[in-house]
Tab-separated table of N, CA and C and ligand atoms in Angstrom:
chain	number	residue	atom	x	y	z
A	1	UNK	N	96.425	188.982	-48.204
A	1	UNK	CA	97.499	188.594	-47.266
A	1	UNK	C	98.442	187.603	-47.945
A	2	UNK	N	99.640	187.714	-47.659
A	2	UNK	CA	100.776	187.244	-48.040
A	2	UNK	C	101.054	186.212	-47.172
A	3	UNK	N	101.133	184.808	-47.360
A	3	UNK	CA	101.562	184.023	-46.154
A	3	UNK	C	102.581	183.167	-46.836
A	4	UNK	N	103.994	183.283	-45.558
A	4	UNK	CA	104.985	182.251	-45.972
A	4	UNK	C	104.665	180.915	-45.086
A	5	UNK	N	105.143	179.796	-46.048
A	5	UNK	CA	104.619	178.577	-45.400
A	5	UNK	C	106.313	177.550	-45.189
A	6	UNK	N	106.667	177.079	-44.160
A	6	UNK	CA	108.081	176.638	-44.549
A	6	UNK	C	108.140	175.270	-43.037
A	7	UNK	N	108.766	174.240	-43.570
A	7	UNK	CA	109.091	173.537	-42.422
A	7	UNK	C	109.839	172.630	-43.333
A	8	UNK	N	110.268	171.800	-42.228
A	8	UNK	CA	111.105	169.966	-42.462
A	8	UNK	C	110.923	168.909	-42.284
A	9	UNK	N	111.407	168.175	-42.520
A	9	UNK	CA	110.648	166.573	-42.824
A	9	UNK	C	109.768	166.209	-42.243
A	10	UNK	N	109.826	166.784	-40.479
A	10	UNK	CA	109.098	166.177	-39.792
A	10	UNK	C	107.672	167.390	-39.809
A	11	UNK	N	107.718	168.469	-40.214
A	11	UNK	CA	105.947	168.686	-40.858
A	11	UNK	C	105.959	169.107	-42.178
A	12	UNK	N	106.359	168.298	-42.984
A	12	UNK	CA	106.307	167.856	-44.429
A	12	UNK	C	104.488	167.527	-44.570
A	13	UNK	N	104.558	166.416	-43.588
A	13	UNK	CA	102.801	165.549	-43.677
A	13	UNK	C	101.645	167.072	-43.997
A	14	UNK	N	101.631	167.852	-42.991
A	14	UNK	CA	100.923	169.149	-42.797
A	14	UNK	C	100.701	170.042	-43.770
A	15	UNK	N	102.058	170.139	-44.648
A	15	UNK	CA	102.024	171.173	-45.394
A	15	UNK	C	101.106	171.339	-46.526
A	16	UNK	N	100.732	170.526	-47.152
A	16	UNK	CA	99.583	170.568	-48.140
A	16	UNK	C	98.132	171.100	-47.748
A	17	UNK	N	97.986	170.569	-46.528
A	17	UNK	CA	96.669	171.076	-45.418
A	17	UNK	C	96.968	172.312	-44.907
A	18	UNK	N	97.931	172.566	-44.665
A	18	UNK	CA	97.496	174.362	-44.285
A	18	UNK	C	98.154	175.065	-45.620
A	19	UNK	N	98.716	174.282	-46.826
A	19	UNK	CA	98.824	175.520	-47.708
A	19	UNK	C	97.160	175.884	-48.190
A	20	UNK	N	96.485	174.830	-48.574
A	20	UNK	CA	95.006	174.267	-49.059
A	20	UNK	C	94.176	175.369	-48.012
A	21	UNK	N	94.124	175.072	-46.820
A	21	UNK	CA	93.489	176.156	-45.705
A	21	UNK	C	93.376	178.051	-46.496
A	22	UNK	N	94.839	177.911	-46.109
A	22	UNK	CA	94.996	179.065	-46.149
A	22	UNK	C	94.503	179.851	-47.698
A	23	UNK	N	94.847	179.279	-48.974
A	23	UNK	CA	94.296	179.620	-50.178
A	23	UNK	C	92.557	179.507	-49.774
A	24	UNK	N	92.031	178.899	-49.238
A	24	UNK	CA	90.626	178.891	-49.136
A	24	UNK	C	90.245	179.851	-48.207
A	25	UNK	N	90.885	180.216	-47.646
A	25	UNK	CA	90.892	181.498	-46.443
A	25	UNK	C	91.345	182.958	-47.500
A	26	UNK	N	91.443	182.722	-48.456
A	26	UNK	CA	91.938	183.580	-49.735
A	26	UNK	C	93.421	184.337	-49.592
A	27	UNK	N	93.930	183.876	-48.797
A	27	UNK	CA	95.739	184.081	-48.559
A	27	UNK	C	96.423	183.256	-50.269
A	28	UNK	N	97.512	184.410	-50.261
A	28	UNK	CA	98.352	183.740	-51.064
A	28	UNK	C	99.423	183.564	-50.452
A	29	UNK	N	100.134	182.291	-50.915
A	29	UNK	CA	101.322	181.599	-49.974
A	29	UNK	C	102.221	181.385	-50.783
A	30	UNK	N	103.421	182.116	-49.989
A	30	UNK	CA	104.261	181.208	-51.147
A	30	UNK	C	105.316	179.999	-49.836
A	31	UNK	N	105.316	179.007	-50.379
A	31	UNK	CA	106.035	177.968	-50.068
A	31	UNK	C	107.415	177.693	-50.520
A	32	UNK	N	108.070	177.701	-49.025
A	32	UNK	CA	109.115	177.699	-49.009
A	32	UNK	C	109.898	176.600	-48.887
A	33	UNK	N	109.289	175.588	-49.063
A	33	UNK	CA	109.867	174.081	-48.758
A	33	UNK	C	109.815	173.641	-47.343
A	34	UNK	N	110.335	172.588	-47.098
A	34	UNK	CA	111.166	171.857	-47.604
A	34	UNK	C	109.634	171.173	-48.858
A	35	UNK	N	110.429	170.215	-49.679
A	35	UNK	CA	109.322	169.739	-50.491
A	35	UNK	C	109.278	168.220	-50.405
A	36	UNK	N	109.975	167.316	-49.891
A	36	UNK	CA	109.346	166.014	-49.611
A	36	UNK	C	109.771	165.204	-47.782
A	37	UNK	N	109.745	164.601	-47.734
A	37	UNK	CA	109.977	163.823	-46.489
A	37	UNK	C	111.875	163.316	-46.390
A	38	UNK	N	112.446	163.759	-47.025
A	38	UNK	CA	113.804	163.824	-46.764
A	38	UNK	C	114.316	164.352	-46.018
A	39	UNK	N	115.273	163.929	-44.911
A	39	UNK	CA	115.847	164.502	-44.180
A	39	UNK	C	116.365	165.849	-44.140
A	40	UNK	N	115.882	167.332	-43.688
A	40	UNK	CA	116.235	168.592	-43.797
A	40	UNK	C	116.893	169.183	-42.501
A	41	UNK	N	117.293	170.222	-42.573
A	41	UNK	CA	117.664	171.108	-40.814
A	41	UNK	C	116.590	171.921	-40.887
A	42	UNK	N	115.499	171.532	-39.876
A	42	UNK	CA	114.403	172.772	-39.648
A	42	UNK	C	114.688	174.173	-39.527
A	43	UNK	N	116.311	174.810	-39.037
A	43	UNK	CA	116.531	175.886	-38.408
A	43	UNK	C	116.759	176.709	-40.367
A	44	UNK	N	116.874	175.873	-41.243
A	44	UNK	CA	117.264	176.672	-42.647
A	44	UNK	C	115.971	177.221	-43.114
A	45	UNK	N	114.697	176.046	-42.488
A	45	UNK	CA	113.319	176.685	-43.090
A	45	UNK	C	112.751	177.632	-42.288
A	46	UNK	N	113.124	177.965	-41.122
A	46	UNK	CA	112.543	179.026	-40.183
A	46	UNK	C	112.998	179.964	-40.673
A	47	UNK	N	114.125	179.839	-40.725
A	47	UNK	CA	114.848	181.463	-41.108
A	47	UNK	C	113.999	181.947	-42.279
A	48	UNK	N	113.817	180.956	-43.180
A	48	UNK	CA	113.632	181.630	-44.681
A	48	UNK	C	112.167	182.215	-44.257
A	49	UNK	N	111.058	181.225	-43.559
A	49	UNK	CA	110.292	181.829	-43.317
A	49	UNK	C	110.469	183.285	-42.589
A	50	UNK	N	111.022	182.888	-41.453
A	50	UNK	CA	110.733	184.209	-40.539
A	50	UNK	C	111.426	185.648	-41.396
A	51	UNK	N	112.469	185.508	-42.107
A	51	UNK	CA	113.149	186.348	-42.750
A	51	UNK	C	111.910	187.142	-44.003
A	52	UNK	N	111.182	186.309	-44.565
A	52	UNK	CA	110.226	186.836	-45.336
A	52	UNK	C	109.158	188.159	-44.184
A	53	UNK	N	108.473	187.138	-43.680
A	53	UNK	CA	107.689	188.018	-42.330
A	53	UNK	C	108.485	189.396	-42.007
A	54	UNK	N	109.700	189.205	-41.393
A	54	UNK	CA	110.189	190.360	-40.814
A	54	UNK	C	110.847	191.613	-41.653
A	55	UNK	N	110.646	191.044	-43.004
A	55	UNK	CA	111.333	191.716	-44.043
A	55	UNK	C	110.130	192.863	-44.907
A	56	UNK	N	108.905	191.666	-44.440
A	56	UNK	CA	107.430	193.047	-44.939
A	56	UNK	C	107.287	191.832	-46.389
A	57	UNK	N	108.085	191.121	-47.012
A	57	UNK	CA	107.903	190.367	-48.033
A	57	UNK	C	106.440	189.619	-48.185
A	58	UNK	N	106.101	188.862	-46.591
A	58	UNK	CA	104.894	188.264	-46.438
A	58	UNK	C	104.591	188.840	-45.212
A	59	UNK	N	103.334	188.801	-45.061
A	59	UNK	CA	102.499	189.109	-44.101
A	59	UNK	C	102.676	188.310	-42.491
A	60	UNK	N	102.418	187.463	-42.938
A	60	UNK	CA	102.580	186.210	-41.661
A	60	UNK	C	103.660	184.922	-42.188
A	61	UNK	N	103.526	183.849	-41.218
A	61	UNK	CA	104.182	183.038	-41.324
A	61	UNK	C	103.535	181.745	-41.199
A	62	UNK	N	103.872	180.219	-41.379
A	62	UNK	CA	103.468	179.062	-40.870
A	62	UNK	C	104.552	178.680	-41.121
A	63	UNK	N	105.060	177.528	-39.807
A	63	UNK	CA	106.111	176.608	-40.060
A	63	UNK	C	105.815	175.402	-39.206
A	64	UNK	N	106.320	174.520	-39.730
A	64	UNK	CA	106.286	173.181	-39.272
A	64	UNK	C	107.406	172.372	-39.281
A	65	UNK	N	107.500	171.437	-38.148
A	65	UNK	CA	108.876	170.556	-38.063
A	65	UNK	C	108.011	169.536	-37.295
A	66	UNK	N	108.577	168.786	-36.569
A	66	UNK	CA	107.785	167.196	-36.033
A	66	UNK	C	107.287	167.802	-34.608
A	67	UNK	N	107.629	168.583	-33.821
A	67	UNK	CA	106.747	169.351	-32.704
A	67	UNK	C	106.380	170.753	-33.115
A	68	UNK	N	106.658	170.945	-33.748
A	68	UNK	CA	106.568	172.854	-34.022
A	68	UNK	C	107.742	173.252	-33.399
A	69	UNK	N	108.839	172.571	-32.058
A	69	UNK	CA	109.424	173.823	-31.085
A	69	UNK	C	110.749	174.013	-32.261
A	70	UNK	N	111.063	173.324	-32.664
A	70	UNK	CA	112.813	173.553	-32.964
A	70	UNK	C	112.573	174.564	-33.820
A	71	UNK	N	111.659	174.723	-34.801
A	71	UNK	CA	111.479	175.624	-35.984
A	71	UNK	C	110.859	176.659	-35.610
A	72	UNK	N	110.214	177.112	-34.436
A	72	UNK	CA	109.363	178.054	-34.070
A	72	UNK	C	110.824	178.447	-32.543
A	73	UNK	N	111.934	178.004	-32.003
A	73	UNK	CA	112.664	178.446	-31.386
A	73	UNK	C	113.996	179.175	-32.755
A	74	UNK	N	114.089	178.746	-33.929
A	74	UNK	CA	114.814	178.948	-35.042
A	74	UNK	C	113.956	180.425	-35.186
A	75	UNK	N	112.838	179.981	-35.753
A	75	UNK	CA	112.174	181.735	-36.453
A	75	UNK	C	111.818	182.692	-35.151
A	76	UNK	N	112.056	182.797	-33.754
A	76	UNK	CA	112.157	183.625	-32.948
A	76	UNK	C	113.760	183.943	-32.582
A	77	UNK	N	114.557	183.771	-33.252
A	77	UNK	CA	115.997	184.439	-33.363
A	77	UNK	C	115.854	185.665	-34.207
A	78	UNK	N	114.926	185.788	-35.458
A	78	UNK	CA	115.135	186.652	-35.937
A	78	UNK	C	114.217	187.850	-35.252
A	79	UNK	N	114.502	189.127	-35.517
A	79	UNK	CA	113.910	190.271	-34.883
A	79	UNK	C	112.931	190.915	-35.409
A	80	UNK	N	111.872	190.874	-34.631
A	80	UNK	CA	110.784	191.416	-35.197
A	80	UNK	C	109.179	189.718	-34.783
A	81	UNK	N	110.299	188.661	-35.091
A	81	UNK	CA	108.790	187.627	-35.240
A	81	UNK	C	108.490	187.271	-33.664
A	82	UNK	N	107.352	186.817	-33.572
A	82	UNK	CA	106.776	186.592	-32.377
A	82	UNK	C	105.736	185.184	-32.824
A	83	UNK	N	106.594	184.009	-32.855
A	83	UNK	CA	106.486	182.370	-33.711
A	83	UNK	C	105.991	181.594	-32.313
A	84	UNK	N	104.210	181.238	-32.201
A	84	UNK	CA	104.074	180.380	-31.204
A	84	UNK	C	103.417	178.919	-31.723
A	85	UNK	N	104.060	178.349	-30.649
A	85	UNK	CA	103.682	176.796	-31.095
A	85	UNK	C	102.368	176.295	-30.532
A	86	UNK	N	101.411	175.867	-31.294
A	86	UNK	CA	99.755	175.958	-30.945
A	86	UNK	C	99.707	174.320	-31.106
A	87	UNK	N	98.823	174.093	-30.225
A	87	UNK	CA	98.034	172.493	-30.156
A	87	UNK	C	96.577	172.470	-30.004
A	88	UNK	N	96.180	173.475	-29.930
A	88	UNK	CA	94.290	173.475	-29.696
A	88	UNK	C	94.037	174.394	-30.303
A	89	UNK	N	93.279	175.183	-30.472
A	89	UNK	CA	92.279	176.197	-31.042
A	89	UNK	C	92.339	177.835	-30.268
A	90	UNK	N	91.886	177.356	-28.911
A	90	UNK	CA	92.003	178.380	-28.114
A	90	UNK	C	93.432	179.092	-28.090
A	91	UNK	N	94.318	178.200	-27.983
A	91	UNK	CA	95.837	178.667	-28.103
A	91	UNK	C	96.236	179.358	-29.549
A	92	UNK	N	95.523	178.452	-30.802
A	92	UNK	CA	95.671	179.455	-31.402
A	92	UNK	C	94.937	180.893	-31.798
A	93	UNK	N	93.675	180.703	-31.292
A	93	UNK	CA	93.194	182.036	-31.595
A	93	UNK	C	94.033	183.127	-30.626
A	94	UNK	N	94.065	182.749	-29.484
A	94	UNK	CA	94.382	183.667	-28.574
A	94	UNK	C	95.972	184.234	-28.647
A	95	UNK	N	96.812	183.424	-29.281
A	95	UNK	CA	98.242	184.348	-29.936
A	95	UNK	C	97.989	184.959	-30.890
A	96	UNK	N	97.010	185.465	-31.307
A	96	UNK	CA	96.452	185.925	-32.422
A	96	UNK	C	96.476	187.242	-31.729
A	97	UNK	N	95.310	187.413	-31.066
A	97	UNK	CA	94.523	188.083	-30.177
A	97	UNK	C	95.382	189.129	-29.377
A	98	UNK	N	96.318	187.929	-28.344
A	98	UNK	CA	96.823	188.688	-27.536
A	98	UNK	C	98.671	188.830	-27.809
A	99	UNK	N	99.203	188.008	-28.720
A	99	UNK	CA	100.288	188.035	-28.621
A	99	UNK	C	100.644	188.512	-29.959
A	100	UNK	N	99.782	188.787	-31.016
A	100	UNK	CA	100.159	189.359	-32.197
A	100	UNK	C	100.943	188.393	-32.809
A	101	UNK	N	101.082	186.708	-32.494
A	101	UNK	CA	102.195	185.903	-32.785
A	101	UNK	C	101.865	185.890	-34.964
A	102	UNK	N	103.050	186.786	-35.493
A	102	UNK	CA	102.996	186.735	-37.274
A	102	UNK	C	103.495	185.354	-37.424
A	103	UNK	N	103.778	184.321	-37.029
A	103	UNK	CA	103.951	183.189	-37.351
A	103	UNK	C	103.250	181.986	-36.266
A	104	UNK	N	102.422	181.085	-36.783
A	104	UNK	CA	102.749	179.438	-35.936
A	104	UNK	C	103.002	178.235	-36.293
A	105	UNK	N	103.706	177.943	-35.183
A	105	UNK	CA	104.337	176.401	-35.607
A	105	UNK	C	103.215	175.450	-35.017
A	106	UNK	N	103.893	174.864	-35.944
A	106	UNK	CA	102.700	173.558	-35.663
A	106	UNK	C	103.840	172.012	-35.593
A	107	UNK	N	103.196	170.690	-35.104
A	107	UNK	CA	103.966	169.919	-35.133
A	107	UNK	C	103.599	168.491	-35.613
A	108	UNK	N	104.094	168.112	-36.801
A	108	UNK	CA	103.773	167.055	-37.931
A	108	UNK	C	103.500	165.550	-36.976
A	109	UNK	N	104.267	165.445	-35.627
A	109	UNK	CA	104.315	164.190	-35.423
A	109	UNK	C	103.354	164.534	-33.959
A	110	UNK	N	102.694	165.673	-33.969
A	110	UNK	CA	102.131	165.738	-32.794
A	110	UNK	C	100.579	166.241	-33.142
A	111	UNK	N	100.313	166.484	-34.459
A	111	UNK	CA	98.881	166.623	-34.766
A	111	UNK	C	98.379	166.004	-35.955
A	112	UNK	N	97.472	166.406	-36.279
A	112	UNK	CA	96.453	165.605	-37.568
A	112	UNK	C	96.669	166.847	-38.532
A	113	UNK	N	96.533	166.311	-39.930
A	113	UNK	CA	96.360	167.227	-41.009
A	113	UNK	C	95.343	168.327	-41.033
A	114	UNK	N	94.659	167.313	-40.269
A	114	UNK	CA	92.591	168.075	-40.145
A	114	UNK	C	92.414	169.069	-39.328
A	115	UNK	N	93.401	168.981	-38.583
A	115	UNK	CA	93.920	169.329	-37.117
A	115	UNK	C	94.673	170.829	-37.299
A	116	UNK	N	95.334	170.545	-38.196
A	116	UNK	CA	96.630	171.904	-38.351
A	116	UNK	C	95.787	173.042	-39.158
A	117	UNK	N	94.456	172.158	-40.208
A	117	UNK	CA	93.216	173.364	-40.572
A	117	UNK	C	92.596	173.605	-40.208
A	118	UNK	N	92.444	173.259	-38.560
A	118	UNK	CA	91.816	174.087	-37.493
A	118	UNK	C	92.356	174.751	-36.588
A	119	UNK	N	93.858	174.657	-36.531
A	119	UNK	CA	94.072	175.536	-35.933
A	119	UNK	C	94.806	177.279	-37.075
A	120	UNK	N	95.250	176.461	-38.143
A	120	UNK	CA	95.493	177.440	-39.240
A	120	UNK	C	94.156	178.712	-38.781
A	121	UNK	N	93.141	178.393	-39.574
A	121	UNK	CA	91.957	179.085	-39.327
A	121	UNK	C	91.595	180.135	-38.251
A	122	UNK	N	91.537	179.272	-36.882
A	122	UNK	CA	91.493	179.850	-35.608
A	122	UNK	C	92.377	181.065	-35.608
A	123	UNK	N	93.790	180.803	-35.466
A	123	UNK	CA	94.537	182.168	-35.877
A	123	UNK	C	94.410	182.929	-36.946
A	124	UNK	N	94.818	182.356	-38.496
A	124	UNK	CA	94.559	183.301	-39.228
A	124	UNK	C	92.457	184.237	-39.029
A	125	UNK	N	91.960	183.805	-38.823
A	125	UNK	CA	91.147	184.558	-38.577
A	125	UNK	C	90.687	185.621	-37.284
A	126	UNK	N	91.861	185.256	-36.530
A	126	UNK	CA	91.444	186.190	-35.184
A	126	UNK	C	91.530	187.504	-35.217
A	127	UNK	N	91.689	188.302	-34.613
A	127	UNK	CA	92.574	189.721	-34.475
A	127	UNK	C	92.799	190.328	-33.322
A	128	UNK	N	93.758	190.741	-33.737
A	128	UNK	CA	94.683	191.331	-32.653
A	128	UNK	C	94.259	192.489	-31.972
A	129	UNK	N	94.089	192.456	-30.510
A	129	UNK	CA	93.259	193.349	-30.147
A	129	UNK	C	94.105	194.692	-29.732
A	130	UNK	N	95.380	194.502	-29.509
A	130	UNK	CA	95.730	195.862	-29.337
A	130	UNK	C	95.684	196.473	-27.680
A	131	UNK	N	95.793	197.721	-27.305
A	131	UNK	CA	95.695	197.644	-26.084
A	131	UNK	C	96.335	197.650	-25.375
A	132	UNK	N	95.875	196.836	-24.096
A	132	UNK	CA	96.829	196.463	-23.124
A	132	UNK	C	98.221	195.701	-23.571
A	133	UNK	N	97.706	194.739	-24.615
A	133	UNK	CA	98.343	193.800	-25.313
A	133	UNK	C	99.572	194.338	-26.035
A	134	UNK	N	98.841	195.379	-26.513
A	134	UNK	CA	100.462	196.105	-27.770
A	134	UNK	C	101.030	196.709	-26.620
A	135	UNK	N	101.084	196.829	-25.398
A	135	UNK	CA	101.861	197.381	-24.405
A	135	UNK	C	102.701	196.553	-24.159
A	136	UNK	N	102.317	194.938	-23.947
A	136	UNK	CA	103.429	194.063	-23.568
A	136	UNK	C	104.109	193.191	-24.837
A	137	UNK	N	103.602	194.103	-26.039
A	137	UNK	CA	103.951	193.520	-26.985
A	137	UNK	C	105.540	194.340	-27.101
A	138	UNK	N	105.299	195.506	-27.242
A	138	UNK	CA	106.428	196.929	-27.152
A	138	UNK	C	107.252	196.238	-25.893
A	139	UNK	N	107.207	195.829	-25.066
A	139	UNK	CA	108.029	195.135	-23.843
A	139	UNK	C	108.652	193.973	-24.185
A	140	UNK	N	108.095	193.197	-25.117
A	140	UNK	CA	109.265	192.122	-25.639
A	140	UNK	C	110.127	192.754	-27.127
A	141	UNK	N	109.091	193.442	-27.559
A	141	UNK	CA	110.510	194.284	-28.811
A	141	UNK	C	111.588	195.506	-27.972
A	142	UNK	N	111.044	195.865	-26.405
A	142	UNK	CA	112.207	196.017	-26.001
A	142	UNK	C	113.645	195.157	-25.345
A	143	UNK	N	112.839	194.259	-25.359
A	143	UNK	CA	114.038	193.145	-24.627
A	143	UNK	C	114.853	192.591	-25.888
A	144	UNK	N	113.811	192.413	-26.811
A	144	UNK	CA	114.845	192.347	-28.306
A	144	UNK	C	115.892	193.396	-28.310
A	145	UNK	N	115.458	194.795	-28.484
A	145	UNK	CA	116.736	195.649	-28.850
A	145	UNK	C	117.806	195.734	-27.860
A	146	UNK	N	117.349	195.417	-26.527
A	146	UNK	CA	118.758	195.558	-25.671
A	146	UNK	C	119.512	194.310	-26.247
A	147	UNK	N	119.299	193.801	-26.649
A	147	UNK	CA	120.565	192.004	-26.971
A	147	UNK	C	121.514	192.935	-27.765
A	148	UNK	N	122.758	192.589	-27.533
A	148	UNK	CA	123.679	192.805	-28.749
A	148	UNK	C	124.290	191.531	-29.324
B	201	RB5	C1	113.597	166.160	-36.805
B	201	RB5	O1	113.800	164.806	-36.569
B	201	RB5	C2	112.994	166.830	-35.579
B	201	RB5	O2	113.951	166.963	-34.604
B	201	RB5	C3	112.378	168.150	-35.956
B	201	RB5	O3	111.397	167.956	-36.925
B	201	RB5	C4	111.695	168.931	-34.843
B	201	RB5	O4	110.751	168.142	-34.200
B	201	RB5	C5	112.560	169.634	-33.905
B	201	RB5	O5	112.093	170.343	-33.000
């Protein structure tokens, strides 16, 4: 598995802990920046992420900003990603599961390092069950294609 990893200043802290996760989970990542605690626009690192994901380039996604929302409302502009913002375990296994979510945000000023490799995990290891689920999954990629 291919995983893009991308956020801004404000989950800069995180990023070493779920790149570290995920290589131990045997994913290769490529990292997309940002690369230190300098002031960035989260909406430049979503894209790049989500643009990889939806392009088939990487498999999944991770992004981070200081809540997860601004960068995980940035990488759900593009078409195709389904980017949820997780704070527990259960939440993340279960967008796994039921929402097929190829990307999550996470949020630098709202969790622990230790924290973001448990929920990394939880999702990347779930699976998607399909189902009922890919029924209402096909129901939000139809509400995507009606937008012009
Ligand atoms: C940056 O200060 C902050 O707004 C950003 O990291 C994120 O939390 C936005 O949702």
């Amino acid at each position: 598995m291919k995983i893009a990893v991308g956020c801004d200043h404000g989950g800069f802290v995180l990023k070493d802990a779920v790149i570290s996760t995920l290589e131990e989970l045997g994913a290769q990542v490529v990292d997309m920046g940002t690369y230190s605690t300098e002031s960035v626009d989260y909406p430049v690192y979503g894209k790049k992420v989500a643009d990889a994901v939806a392009s088939g380039e990487c498999d999944l996604g991770v992004v981070m900003c200081g809540t997860g929302i601004g960068i995980s409302i940035a990488a759900n502009k593009v078409k195709g990603i389904r980017a949820a913002v997780v704070t527990d375990e259960f939440m993340a296994e279960m967008t796994r599961r039921h929402n097929n979510a190829n990307i999550i945000a996470l949020g630098g000023r709202v969790i622990t390092p230790e924290k973001a490799k448990s929920l990394v995990k939880a999702w990347y290891t779930a699976e998607f069950e399909g189902g009922r689920h890919q029924k209402r999954i096909d129901m939000i990629t139809q509400i995507e294609n009606e937008q012009k």
